[in-house]
Backbone as a chain_set.jsonl record, in Angstrom:
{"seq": "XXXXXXXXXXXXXXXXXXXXXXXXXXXXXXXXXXXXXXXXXXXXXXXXXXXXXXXXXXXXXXXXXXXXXXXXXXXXXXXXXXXXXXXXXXXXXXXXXXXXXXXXXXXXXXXXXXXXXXXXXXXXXXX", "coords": {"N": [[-126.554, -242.872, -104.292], [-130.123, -243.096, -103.271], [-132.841, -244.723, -102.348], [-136.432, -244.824, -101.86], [-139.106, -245.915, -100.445], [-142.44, -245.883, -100.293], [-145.449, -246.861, -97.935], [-148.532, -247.861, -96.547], [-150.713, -246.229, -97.214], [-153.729, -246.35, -98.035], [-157.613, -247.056, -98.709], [-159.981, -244.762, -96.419], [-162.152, -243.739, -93.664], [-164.047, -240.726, -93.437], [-162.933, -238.966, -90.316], [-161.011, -241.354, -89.666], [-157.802, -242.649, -89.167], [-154.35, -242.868, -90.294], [-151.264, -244.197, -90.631], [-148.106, -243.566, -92.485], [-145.554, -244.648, -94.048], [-141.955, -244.464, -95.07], [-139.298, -246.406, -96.127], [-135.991, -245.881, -96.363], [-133.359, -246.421, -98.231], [-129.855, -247.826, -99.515], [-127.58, -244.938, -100.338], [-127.615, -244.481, -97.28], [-126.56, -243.165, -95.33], [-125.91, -240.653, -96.07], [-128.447, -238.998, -95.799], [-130.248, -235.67, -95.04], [-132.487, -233.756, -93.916], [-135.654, -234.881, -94.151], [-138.92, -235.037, -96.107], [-142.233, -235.227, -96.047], [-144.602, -234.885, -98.725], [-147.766, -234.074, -101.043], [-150.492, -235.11, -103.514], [-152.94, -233.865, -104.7], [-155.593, -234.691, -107.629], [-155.253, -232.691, -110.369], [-154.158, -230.873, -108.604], [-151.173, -229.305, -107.581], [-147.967, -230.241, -106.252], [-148.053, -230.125, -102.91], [-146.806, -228.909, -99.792], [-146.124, -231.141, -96.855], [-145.168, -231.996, -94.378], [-141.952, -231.696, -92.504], [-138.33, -233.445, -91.339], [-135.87, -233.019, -89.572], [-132.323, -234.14, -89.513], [-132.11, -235.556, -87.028], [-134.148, -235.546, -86.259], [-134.888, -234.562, -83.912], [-136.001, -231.575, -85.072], [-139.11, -230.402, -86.197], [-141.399, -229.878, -88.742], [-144.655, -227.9, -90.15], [-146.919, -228.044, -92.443], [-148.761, -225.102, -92.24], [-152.022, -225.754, -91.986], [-152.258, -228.087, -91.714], [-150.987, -228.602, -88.629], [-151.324, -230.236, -85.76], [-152.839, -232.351, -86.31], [-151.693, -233.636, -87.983], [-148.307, -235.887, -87.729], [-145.335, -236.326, -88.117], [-142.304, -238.561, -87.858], [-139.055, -239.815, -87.329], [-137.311, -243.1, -87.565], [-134.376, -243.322, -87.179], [-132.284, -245.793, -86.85], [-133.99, -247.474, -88.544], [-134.034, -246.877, -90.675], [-136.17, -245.108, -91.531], [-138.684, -243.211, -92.051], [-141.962, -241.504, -90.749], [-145.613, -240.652, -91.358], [-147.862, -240.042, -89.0], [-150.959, -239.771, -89.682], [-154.13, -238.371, -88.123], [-157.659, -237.928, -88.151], [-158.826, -237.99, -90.327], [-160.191, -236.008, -93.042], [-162.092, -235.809, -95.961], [-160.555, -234.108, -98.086], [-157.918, -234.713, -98.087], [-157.461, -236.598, -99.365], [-154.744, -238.109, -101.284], [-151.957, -238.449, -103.417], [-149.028, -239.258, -101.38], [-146.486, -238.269, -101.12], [-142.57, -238.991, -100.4], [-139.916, -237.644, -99.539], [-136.21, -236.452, -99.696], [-133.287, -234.986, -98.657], [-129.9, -235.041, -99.49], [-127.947, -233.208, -99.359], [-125.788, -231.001, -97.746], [-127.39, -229.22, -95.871], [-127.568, -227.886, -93.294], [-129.168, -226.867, -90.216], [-131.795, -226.511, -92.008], [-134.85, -226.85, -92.736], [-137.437, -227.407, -94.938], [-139.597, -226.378, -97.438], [-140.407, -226.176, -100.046], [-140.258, -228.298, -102.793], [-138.501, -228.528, -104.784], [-136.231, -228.23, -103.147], [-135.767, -230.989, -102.66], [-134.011, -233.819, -103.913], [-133.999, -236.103, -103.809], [-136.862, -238.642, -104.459], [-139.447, -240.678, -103.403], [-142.403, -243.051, -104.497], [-144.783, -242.506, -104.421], [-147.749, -243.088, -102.539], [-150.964, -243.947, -102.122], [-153.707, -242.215, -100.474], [-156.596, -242.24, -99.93], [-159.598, -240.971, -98.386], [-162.632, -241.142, -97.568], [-166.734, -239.846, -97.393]], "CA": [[-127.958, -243.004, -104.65], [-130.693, -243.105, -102.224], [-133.929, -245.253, -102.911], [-137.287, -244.24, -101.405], [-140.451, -246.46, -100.989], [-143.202, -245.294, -99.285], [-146.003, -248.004, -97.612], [-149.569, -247.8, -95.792], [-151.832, -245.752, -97.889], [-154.833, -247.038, -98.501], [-158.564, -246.091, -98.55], [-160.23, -244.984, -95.312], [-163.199, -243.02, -94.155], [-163.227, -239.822, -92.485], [-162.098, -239.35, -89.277], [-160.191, -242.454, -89.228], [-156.662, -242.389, -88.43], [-153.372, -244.446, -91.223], [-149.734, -243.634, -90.321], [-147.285, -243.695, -93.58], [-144.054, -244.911, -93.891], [-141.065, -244.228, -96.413], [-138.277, -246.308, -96.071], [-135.046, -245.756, -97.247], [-132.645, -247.451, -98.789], [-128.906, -247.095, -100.289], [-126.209, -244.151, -99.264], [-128.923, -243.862, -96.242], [-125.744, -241.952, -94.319], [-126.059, -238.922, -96.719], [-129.463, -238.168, -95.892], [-130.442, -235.227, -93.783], [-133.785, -233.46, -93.866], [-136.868, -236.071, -95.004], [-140.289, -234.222, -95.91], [-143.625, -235.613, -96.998], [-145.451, -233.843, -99.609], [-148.813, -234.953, -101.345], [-150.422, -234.092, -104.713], [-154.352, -234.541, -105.341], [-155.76, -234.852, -108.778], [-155.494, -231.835, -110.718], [-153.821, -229.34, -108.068], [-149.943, -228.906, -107.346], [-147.59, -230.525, -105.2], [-148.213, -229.102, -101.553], [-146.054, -229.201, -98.707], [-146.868, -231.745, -95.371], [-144.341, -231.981, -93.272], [-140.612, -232.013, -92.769], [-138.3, -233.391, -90.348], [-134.672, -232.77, -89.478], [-131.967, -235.407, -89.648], [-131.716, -236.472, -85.667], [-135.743, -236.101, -85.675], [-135.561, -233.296, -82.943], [-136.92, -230.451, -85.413], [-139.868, -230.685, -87.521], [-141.687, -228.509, -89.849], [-145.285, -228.954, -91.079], [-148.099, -227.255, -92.972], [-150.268, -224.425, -90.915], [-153.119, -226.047, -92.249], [-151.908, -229.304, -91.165], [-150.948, -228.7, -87.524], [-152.101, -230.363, -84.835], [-153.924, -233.795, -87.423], [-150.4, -234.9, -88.529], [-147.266, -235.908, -86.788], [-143.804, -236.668, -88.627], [-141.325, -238.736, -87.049], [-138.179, -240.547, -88.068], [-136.436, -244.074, -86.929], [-132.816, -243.582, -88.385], [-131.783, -247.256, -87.125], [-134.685, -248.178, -89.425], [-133.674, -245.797, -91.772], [-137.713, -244.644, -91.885], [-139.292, -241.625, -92.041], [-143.393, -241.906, -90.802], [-146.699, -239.483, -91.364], [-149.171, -239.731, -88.787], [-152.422, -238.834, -90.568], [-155.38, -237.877, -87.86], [-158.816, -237.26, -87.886], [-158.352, -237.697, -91.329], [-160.645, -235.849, -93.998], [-161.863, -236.257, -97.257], [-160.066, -233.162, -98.417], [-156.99, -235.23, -97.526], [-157.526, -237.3, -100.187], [-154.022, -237.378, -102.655], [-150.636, -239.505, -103.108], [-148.576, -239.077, -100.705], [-144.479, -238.759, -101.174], [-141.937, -238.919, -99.236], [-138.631, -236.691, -100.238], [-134.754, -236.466, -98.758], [-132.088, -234.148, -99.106], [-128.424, -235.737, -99.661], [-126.452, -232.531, -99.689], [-125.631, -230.178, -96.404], [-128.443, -228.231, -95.527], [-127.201, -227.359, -92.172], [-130.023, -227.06, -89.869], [-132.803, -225.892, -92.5], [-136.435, -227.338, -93.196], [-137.918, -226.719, -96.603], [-141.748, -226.516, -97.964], [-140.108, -226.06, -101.257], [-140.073, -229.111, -103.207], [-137.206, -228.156, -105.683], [-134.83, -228.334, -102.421], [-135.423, -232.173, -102.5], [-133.509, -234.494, -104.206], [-134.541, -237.637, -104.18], [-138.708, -238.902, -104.322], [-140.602, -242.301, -103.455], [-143.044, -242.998, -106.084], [-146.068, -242.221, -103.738], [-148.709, -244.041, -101.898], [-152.627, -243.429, -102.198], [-154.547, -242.052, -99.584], [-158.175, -242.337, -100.401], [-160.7, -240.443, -97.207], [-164.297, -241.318, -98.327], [-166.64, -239.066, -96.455]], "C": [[-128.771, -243.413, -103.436], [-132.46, -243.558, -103.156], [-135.283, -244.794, -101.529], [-138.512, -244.849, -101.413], [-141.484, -246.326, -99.687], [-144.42, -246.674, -99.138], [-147.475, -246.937, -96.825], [-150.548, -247.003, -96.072], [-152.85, -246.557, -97.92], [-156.641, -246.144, -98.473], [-159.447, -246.491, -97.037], [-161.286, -244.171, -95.157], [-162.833, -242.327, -92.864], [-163.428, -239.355, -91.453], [-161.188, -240.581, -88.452], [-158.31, -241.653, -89.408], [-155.359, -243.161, -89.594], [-151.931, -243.089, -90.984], [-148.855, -244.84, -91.577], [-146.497, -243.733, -93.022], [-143.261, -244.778, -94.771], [-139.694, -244.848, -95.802], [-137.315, -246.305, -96.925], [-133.532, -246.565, -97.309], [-131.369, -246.795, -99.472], [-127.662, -246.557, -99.644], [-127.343, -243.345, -98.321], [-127.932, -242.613, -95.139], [-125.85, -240.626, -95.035], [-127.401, -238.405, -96.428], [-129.518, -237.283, -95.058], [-131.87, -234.772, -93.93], [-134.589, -234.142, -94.801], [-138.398, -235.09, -95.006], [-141.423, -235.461, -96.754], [-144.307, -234.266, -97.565], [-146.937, -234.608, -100.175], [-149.356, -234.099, -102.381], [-151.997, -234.671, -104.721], [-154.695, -234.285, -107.015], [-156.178, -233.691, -109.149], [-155.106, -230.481, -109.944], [-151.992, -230.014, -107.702], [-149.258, -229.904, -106.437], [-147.233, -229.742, -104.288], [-147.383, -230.304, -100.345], [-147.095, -230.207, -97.609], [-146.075, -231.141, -94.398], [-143.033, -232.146, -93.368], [-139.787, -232.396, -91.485], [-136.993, -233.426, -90.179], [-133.813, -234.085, -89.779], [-131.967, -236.392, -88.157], [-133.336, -236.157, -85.338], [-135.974, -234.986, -84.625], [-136.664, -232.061, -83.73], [-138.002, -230.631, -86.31], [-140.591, -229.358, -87.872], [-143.136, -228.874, -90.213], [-146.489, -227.521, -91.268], [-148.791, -226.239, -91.885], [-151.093, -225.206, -91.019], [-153.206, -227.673, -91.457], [-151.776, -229.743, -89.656], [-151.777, -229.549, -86.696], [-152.988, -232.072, -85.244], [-152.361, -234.544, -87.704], [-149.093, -234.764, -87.849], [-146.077, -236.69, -87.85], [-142.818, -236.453, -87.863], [-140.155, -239.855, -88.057], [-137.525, -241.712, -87.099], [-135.065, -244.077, -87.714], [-132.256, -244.982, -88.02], [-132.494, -247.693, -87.991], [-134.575, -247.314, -90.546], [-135.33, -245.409, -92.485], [-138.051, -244.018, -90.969], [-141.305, -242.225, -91.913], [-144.068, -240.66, -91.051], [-147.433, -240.065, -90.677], [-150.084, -239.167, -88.936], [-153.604, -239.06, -89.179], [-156.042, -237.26, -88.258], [-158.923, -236.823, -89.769], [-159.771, -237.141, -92.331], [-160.536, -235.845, -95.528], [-160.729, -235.216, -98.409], [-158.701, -233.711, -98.511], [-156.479, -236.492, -98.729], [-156.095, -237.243, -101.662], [-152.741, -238.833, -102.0], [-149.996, -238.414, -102.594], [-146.668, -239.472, -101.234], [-143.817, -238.109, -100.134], [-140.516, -238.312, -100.128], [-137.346, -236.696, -99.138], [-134.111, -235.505, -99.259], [-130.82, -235.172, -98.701], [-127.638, -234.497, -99.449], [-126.787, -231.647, -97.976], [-126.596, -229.361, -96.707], [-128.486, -227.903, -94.123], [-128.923, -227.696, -91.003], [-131.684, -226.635, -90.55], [-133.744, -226.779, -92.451], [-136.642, -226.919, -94.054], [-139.072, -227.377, -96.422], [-141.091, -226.183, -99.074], [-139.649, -227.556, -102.043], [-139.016, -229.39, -103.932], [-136.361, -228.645, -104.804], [-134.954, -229.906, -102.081], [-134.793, -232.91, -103.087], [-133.691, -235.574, -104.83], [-136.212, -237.544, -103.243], [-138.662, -240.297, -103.835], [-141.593, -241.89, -104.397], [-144.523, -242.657, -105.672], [-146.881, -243.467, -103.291], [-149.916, -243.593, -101.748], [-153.131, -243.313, -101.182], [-156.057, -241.726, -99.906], [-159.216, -241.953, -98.987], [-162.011, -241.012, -98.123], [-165.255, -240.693, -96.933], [-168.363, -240.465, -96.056]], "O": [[-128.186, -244.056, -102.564], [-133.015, -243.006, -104.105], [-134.929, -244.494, -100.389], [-139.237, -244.478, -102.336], [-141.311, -246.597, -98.498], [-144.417, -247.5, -100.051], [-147.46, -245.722, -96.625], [-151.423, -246.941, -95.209], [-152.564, -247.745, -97.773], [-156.81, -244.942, -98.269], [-159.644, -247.602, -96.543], [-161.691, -243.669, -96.205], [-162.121, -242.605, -91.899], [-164.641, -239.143, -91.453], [-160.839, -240.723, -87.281], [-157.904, -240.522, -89.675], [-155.616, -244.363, -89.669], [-151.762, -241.875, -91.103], [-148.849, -246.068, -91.672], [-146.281, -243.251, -91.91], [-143.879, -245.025, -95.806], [-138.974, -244.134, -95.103], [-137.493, -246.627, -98.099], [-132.894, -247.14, -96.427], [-131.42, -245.657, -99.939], [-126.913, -247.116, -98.843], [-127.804, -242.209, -98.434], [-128.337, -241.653, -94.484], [-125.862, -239.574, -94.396], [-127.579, -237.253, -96.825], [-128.939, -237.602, -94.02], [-132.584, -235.757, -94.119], [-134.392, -234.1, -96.016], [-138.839, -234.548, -93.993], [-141.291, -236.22, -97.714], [-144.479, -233.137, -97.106], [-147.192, -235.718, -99.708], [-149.104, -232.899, -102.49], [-152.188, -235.887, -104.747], [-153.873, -233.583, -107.605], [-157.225, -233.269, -108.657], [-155.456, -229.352, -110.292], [-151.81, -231.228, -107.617], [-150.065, -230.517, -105.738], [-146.403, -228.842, -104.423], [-147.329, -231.513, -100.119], [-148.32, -230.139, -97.505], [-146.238, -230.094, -93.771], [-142.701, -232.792, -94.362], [-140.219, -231.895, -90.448], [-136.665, -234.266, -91.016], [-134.402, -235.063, -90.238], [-131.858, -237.618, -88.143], [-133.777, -236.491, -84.238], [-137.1, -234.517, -84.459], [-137.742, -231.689, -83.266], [-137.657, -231.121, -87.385], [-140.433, -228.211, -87.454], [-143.252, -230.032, -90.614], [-146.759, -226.528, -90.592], [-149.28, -226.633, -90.826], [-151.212, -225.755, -89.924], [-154.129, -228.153, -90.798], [-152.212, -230.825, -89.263], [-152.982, -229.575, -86.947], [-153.617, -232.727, -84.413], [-152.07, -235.737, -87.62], [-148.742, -233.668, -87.413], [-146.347, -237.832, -88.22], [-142.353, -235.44, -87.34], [-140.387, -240.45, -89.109], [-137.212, -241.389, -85.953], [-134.805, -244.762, -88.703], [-131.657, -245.481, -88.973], [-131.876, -248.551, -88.621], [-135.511, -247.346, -91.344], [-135.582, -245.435, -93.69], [-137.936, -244.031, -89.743], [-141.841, -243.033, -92.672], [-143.416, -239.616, -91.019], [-148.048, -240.905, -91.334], [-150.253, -238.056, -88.433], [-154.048, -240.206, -89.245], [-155.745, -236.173, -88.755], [-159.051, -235.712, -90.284], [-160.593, -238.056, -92.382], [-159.519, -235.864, -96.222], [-160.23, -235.71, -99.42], [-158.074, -232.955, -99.254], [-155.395, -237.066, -98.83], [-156.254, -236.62, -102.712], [-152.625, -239.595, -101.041], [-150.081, -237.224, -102.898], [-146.012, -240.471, -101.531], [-144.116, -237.212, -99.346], [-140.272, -238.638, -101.289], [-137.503, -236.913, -97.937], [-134.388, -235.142, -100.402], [-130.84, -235.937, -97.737], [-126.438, -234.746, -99.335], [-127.807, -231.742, -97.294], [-126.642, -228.793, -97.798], [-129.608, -227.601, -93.717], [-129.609, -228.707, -91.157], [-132.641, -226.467, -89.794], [-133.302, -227.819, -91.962], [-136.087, -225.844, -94.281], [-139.484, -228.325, -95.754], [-141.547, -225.04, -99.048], [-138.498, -227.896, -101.771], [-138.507, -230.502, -103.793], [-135.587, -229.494, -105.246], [-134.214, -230.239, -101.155], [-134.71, -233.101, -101.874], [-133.587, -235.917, -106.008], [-136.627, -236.966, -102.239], [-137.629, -240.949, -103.985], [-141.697, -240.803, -104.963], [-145.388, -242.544, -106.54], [-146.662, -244.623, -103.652], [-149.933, -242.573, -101.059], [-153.174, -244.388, -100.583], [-156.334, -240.547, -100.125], [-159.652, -243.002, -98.514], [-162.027, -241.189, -99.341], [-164.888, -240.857, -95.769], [-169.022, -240.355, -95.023]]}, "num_chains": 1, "name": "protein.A"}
């Protein structure tokens, strides 16, 4: 089992800057690829970012490029989202997701291929 609690949401206004955290907790040696996802009120859960297990490869939204940065500390067994330049559009809880089983070197934007969740953390832009 692998526990998941994500930190540092809060509300901010926009173009300010809040870097998320998800740490994890548990059988932290089974994890390998960690993604953030985020859901606003009334639309889908949409991909952020994803990031390998040794942190070299990451993965993240087109739309996203370039504003957000996902990195991982595996001695701290936490996974971060740097949110820049942040807009109100931006506005949604934020989760953080793991895979436990071999996924070789893949990345996923498919939510299904996660496993285990955190329970989310609020990001609130105000414009």
């Amino acid at each position: 089992q692998v526990q998941l609690v994500e930190s540092g949401g809060g509300l901010v206004q926009a173009g300010d800057s809040l870097r998320l955290s998800c740490a994890a907790s548990g059988h932290t040696g089974s994890i390998s690829p960690m993604g953030w996802f985020r859901q606003a009120p009334g639309k889908e859960r949409e991909f952020v970012a994803a990031i390998s297990r040794s942190g070299g490869n990451t993965y993240y939204a087109d739309s996203l490029k370039g504003r957000f940065t996902i990195s991982r500390d595996n001695a701290k067994n936490t996974v971060y989202l740097q949110m820049n330049s942040l807009k109100p559009e931006d506005t949604a809880v934020y989760y953080c997701a793991a895979i436990t089983y071999d996924a070789g070197r893949r990345l996923f934007a498919n939510a299904y291929e996660y496993n285990y969740w955190g329970q989310g953390t609020q990001v609130t832009v105000s414009s």
